[in-house]
Coordinates of C-alpha atoms and ligand atoms in Angstrom, one line a residue:
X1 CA -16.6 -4.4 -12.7
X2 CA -17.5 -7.0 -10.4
X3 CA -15.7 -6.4 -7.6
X4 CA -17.5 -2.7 -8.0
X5 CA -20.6 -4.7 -6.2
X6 CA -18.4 -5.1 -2.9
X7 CA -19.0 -1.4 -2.3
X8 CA -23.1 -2.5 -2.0
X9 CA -21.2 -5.2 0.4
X10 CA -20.0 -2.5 2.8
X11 CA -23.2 -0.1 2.4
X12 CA -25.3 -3.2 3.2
X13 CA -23.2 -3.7 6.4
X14 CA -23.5 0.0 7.1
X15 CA -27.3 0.2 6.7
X16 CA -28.2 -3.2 8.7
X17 CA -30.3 -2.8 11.3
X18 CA -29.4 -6.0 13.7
X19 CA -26.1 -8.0 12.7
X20 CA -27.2 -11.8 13.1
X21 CA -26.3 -15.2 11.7
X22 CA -28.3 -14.8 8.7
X23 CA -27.1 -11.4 7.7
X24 CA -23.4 -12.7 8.4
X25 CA -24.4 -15.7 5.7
X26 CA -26.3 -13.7 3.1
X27 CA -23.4 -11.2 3.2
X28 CA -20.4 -13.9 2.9
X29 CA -22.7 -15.5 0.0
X30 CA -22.6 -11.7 -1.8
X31 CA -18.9 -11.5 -0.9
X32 CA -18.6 -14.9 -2.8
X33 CA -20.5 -13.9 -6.1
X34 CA -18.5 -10.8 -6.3
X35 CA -15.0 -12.6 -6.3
X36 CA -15.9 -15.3 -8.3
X37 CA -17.1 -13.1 -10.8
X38 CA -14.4 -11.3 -10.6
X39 CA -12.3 -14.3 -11.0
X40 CA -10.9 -14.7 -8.4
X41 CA -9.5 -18.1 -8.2
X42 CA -12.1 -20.4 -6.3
X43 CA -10.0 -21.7 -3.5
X44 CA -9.1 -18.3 -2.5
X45 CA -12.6 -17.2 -2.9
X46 CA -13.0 -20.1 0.0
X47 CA -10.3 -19.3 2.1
X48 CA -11.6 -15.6 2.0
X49 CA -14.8 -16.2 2.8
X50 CA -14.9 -18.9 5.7
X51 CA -12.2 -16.8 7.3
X52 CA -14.8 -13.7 7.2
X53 CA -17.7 -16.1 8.4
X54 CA -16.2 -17.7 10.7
X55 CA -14.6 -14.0 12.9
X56 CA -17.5 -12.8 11.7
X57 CA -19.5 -15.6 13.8
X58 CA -17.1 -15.7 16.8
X59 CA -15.1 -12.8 17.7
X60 CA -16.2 -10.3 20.3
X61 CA -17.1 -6.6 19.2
X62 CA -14.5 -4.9 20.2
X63 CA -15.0 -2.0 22.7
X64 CA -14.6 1.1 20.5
X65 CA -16.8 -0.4 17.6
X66 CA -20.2 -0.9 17.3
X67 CA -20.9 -4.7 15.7
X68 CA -21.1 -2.9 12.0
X69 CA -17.9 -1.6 12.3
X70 CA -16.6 -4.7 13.8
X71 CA -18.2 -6.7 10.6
X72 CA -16.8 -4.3 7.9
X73 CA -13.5 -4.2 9.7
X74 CA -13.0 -8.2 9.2
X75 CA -14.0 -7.6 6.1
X76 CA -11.3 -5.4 5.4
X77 CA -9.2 -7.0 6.8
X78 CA -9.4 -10.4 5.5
X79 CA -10.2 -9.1 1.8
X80 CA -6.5 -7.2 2.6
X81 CA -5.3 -11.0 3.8
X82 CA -6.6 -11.9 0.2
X83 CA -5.0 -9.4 -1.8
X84 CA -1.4 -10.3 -0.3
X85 CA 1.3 -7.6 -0.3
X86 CA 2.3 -4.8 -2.6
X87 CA 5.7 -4.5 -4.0
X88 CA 7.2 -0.5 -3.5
X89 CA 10.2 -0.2 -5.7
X90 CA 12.1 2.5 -3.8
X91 CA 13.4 5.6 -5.1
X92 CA 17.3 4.4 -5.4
X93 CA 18.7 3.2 -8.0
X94 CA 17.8 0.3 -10.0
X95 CA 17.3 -1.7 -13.3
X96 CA 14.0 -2.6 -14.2
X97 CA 13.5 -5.2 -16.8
X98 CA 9.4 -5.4 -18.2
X99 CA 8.4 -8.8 -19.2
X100 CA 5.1 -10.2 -20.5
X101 CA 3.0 -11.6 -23.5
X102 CA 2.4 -9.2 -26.5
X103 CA -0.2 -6.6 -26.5
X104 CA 0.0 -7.0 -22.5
X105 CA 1.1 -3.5 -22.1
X106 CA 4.9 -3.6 -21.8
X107 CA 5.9 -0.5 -24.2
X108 CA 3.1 1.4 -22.3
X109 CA 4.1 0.9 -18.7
X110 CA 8.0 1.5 -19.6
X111 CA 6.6 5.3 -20.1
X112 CA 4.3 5.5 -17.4
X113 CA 6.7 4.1 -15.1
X114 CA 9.5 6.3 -16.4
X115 CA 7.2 9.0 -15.4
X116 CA 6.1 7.8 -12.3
X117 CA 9.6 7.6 -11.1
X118 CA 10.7 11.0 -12.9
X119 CA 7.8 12.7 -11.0
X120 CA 9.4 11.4 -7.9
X121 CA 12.7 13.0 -8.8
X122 CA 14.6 10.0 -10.2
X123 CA 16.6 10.3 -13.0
X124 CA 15.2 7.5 -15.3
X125 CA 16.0 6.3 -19.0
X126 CA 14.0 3.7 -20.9
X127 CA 15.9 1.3 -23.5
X128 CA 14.0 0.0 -26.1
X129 CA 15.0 -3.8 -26.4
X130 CA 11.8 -5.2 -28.7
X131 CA 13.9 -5.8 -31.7
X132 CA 10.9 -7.8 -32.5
X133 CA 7.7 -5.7 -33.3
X134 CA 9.2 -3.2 -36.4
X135 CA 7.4 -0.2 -34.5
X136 CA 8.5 -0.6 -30.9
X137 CA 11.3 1.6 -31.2
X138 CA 9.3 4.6 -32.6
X139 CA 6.6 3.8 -30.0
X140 CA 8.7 4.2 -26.7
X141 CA 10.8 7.2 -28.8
X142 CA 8.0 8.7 -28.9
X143 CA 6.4 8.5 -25.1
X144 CA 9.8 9.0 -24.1
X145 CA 10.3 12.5 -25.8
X146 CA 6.9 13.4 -24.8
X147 CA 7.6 13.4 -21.2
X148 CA 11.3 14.4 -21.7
X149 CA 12.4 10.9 -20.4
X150 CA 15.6 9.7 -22.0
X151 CA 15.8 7.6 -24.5
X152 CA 18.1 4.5 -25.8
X153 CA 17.3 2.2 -28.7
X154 CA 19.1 1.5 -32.3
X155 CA 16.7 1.7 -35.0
X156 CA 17.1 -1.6 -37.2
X157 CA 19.4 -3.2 -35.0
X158 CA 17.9 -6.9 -34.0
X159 CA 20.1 -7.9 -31.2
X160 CA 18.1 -7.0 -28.1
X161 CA 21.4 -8.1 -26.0
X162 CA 23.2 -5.9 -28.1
X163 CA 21.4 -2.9 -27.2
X164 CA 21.4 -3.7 -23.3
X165 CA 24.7 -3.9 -23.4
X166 CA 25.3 -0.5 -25.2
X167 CA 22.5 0.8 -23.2
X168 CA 24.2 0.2 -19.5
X169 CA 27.3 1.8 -21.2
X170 CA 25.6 5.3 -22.2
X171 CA 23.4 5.6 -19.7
X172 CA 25.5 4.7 -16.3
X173 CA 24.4 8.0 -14.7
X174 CA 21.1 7.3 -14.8
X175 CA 19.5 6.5 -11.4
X176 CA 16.9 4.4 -13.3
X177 CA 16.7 2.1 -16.2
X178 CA 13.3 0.9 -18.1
X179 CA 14.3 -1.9 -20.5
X180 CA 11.2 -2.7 -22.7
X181 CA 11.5 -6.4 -24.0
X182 CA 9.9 -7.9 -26.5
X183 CA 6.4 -9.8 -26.6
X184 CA 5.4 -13.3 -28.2
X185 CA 2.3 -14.8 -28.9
X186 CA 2.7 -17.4 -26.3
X187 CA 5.6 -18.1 -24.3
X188 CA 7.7 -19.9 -26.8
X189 CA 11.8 -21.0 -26.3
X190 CA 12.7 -18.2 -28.4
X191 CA 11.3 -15.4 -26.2
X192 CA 12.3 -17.0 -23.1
X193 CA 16.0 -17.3 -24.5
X194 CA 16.2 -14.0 -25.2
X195 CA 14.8 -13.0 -21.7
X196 CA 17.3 -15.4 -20.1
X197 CA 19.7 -13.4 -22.1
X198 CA 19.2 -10.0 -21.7
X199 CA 18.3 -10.8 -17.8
X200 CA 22.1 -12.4 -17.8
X201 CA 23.5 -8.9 -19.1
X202 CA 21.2 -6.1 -17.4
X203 CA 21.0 -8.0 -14.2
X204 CA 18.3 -6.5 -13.5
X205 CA 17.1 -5.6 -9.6
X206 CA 13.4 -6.2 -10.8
X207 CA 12.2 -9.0 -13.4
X208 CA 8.4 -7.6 -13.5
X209 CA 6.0 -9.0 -15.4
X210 CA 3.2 -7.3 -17.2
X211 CA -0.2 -8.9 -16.9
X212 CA -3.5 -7.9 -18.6
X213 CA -6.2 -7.9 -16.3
X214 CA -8.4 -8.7 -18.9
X215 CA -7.1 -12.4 -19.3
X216 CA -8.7 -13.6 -16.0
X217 CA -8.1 -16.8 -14.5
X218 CA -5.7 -17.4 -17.2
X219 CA -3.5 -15.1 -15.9
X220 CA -2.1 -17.7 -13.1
X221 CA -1.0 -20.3 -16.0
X222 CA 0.5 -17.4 -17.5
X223 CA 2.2 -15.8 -14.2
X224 CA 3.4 -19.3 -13.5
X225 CA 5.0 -20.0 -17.0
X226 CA 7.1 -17.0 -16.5
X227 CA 7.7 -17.2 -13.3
X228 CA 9.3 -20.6 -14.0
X229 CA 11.3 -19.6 -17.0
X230 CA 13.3 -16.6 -15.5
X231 CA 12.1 -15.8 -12.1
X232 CA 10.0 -12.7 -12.3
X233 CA 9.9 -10.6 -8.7
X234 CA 6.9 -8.6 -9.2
X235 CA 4.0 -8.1 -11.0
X236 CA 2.2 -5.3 -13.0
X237 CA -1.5 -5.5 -13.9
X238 CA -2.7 -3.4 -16.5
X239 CA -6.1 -2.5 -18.5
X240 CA -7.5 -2.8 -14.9
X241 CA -10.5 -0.1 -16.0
X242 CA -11.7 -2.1 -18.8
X243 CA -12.6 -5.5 -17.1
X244 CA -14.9 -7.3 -15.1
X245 CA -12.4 -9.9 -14.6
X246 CA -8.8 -8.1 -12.6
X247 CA -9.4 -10.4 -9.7
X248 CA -7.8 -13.5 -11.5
X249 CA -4.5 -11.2 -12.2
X250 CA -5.1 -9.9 -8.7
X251 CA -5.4 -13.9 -7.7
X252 CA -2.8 -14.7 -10.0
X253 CA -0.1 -12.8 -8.1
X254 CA -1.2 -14.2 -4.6
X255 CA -1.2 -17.8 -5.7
X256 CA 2.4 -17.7 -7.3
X257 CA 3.2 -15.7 -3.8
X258 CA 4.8 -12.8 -6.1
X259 CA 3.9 -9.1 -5.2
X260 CA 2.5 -6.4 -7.0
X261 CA 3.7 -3.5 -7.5
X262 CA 1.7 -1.0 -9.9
X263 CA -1.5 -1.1 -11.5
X264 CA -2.4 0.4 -14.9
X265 CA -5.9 1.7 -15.0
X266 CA -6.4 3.8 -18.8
X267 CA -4.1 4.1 -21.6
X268 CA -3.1 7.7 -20.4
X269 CA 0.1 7.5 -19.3
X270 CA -1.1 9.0 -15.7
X271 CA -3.4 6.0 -15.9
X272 CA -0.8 4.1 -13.4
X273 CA -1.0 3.8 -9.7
X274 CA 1.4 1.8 -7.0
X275 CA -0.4 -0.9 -6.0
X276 CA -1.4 -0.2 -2.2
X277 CA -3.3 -2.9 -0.9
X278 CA -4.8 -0.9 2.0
X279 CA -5.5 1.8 -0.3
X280 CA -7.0 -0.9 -2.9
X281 CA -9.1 -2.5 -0.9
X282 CA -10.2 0.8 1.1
X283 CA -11.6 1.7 -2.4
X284 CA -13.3 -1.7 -3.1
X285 CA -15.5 -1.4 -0.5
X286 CA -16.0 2.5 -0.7
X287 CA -15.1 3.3 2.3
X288 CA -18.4 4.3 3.9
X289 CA -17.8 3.0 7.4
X290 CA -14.1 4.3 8.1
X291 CA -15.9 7.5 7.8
X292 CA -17.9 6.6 10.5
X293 CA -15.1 5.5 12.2
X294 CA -12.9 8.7 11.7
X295 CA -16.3 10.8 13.2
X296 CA -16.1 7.8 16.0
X297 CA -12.4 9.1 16.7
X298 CA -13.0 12.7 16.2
X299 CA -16.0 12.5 19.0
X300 CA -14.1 11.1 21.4
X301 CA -10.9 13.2 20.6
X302 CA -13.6 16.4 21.3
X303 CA -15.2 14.8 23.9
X304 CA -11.7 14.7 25.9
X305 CA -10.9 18.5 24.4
X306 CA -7.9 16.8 22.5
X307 CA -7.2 19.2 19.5
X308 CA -8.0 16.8 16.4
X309 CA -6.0 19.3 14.5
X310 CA -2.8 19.3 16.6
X311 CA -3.7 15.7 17.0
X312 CA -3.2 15.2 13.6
X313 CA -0.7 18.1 12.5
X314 CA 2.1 16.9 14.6
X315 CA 2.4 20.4 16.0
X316 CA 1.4 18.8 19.4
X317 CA 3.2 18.7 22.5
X318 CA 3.2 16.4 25.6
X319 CA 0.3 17.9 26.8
X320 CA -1.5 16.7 23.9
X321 CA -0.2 13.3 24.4
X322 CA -1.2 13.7 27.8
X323 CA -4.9 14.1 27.0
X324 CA -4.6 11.6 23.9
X325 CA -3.6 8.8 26.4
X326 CA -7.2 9.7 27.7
X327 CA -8.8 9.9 24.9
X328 CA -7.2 6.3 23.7
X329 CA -8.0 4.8 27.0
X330 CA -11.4 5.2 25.9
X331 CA -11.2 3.9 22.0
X332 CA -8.8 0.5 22.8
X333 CA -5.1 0.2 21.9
X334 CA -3.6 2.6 19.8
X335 CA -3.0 -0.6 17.5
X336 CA -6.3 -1.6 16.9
X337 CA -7.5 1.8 15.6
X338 CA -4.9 2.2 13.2
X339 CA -5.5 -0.8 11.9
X340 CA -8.8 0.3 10.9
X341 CA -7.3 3.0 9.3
X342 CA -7.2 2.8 5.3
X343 CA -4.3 5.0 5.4
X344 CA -2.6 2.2 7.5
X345 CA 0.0 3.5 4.6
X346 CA 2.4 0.3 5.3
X347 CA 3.0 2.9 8.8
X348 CA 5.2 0.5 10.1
X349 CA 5.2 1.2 14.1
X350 CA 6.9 -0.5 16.9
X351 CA 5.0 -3.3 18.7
X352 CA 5.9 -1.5 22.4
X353 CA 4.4 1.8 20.7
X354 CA 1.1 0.3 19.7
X355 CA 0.8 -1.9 23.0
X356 CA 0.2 0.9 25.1
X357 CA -1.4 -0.5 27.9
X358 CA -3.2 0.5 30.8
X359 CA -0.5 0.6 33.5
X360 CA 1.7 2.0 30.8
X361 CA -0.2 5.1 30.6
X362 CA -0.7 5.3 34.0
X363 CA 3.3 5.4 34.3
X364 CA 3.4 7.8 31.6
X365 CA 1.2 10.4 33.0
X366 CA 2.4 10.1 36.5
X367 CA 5.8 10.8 34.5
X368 CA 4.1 13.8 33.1
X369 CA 3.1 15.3 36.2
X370 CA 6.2 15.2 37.4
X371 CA 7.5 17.6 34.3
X372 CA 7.8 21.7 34.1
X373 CA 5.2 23.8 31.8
X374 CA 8.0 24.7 29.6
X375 CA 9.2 21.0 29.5
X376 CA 5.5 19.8 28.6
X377 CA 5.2 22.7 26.1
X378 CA 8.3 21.6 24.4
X379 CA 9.6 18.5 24.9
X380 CA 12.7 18.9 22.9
X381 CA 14.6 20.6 25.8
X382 CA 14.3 17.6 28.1
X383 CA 17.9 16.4 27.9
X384 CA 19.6 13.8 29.9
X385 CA 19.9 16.0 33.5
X386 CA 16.1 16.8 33.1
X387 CA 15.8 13.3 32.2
X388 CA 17.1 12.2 35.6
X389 CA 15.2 15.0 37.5
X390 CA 12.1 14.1 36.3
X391 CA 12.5 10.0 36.5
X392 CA 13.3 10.8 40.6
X393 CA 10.5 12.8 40.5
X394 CA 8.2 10.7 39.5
X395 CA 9.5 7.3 40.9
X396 CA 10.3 5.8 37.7
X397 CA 13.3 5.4 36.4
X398 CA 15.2 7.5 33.2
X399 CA 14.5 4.5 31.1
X400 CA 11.0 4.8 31.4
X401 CA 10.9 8.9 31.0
X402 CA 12.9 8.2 27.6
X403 CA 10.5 5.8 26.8
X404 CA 7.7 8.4 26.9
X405 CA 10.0 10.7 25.0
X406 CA 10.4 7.9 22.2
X407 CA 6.8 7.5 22.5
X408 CA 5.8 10.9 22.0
X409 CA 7.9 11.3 19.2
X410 CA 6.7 8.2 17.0
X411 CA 3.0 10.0 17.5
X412 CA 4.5 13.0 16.3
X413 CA 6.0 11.4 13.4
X414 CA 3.2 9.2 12.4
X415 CA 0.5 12.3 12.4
X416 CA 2.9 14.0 10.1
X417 CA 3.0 11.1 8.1
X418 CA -1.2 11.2 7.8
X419 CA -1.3 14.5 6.9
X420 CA 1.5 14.0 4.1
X421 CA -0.9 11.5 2.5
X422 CA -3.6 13.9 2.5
X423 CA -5.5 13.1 5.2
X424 CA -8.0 16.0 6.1
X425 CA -6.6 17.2 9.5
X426 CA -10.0 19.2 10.3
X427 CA -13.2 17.4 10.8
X428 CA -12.0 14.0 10.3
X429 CA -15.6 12.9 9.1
X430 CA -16.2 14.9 6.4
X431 CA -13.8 12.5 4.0
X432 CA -15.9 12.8 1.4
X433 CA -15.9 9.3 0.6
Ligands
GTP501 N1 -7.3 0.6 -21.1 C1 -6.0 0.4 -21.0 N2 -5.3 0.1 -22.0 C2 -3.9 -0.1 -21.8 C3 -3.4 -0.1 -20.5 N3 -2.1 -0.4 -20.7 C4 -1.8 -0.6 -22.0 N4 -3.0 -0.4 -22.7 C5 -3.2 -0.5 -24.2 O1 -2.9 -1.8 -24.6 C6 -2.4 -1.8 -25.9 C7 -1.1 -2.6 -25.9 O2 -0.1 -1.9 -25.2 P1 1.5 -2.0 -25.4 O3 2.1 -1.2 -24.4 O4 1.8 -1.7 -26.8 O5 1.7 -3.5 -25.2 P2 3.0 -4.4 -25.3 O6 3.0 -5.4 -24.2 O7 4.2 -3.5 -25.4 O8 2.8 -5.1 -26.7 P3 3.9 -5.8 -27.6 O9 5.0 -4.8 -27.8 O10 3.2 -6.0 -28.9 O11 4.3 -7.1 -27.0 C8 -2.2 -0.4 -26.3 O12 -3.3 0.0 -27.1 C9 -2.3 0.4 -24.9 O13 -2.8 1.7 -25.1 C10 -4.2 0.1 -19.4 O14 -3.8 0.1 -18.2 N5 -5.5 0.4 -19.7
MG502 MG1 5.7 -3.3 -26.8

């Protein structure tokens, strides 16, 4: 796959010995074979790489990095730019309607994203409304049984509207509906009439459309066509594993300024992933240097005797917080390191959280000293008396105490939410990437 060769990208980065002009121009140059053989549509190739070349070329090295991790971070970050957002469906409920050219992989996703959402708890049906390829009913019948999914279609019946229709009335406790529409050769009036149609009845809450990877550049002409006909609000990319060429669906998507939201990546019905653009582009350039990164965080956590593992386990109290304002003193804002993050996990934070400043801290741990054992130990107790106790103490005022208080619990929060997605709470470096 040619976007594989942005992983030699990163490890080139990693390995350099001096970061200069040239290396900054031989690596944009690599960065600009790898997309354009990936086909990636050549003005976004552009717009990708002068914006590396030219932060790569002009912005300062930031205090916690060295200039390699400065280098692969705008990388990152501007490949992530490129890629554009992810559409998350969330688990509520919803009518899904899967659109897209024949052979694209419509029947196939309706099952693997049945499952996906089943796995997640939803109750989900999928309706079988291709009334126009004889053996699309038996072949979502089929999936659906085998991963006990339920199933609505009419064998014989060739009024896809028809079965919509009957559909939304058997099926109204469903959290979920899949509706598996019919493919053409090309986008021709008929297929788009009946889209119109069954769009009209289902109203569906998401018009995706199915795009194979394979297809290229072509894919924008195609994304555009449909997009135009009935509005489509996200996008699916499958056969992703077999193709040199998924950065022209990936392109395709960005250009028409329509999200994705899954990929498909085998025929295997657990062949299917949400599209996370971090996560995606984390993976592209095989990570090698968040490691370093995560070893860069885990030294200074040890160096300040901040428990990485209560750091990270949410367990910790105010006194941790305490020592991580130390620690973070020393790495930059607490915003620019999660940014590095790959697990930046669409963690949505509050801009006053992240903008911890200097004098901020300085507030908060004269605020700290002004607290009990018991109250550092376990914040939870500090109620609005202690509150005002504390804020005289200290000479702030009770706004600023609840502010620590706020702060301290997003920290909490958000380590919980690392270690939900796996992250290794002990020994940070050793990923494994
Ligand atoms: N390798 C790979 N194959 C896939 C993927 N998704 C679908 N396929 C295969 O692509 C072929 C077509 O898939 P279908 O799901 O039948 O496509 P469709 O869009 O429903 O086709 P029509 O109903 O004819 O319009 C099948 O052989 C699938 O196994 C994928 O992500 N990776
Ligand atoms: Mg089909």
């Amino acid at each position: 796959m040619a976007l594989e060769s942005l992983k030699e990208v990163a490890r080139k980065i990693a390995g350099s010995s001096s970061i200069d002009k040239k290396f900054v121009e031989e690596m944009v140059k690599e960065i600009q074979r790898a997309l354009i053989k990936a086909d990636v549509n050549v003005r976004q190739v552009k717009e990708i790489s002068d914006a590396i070349k030219k932060r790569a070329l002009s912005e300062d090295v930031l205090p916690a990095l060295n200039a390699k991790e400065q280098i692969l971070k705008i990388v990152y970050e501007e490949l992530l730019r490129g890629v554009g957002e992810g559409l998350e469906i969330p688990l509520k409920k919803a009518k899904i309607m899967l659109v897209g050219l024949q052979g694209s992989g419509k029947t196939t996703t309706t099952a693997k994203m049945a499952k996906y959402f089943k796995d997640r708890g939803m109750k989900v049906a999928v309706v079988a409304a291709d009334t126009w390829r004889p053996a699309a009913y038996e072949q979502l019948k089929q999936l659906a049984e085998e991963y006990g999914i339920t199933f609505y279609g009419e064998k014989g019946e060739k009024d896809a509207v028809k079965i919509v229709k009957n559909a939304l009335e058997r099926l109204k406790d469903c959290d979920m509906l899949i509706v598996d529409t019919a493919g053409r050769h090309a986008l021709e009036d008929e297929l788009i009439e009946e889209m119109v149609k069954i769009a009209e009845v289902l109203k569906p809450d998401y018009k995706l459309l199915v795009l194979d990877a394979a297809i290229g550049q072509l894919a924008s002409k195609q994304a555009e066509a449909f997009h135009n006909a009935i509005g489509i609000n996200g996008i699916i990319i499958t056969k992703f594993d077999g193709t040199a060429k998924g950065g022209g669906a990936l392109s395709a998507a960005r250009q028409i300024g329509i999200p994705i939201a899954f990929i498909g990546t085998g025929e295997k019905v657990e062949d299917f992933e949400r599209f996370d653009p971090a996560g995606f582009v984390s993976r592209l350039l095989g990570m090698g240097d968040i490691k370093a990164l995560m070893e860069k965080i885990e030294r200074i956590a040890s160096e300040e005797e901040l428990d990485p593992e209560a750091f990270l386990k949410g367990t910790f109290t105010l006194k941790d917080i305490y020592k991580q304002i130390e620690a973070m003193n020393k790495m930059g804002p607490v915003r620019k390191i999660f940014e590095m993050l790959p697990f930046g996990l669409g963690m949505k934070v509050d801009d006053d959280v992240m903008d911890m400043t200097q004098e901020k801290m300085k507030r908060f741990k004269v605020i700290m000293d002004s607290m009990t054992e018991e109250e550092l130990l376990n914040p939870k107790i500090i109620d609005s008396s202690r509150i005002r106790r504390i804020a005289i103490g200290s000479g702030t005022s009770p706004q600023e105490v609840k502010e620590l208080l706020t702060y301290y619990k997003t920290m909490k929060n958000l380590m919980k939410k690392m270690k939900k997605n796996k992250l290794p709470i002990k020994g940070l470096g050793k990923l494994g990437f």
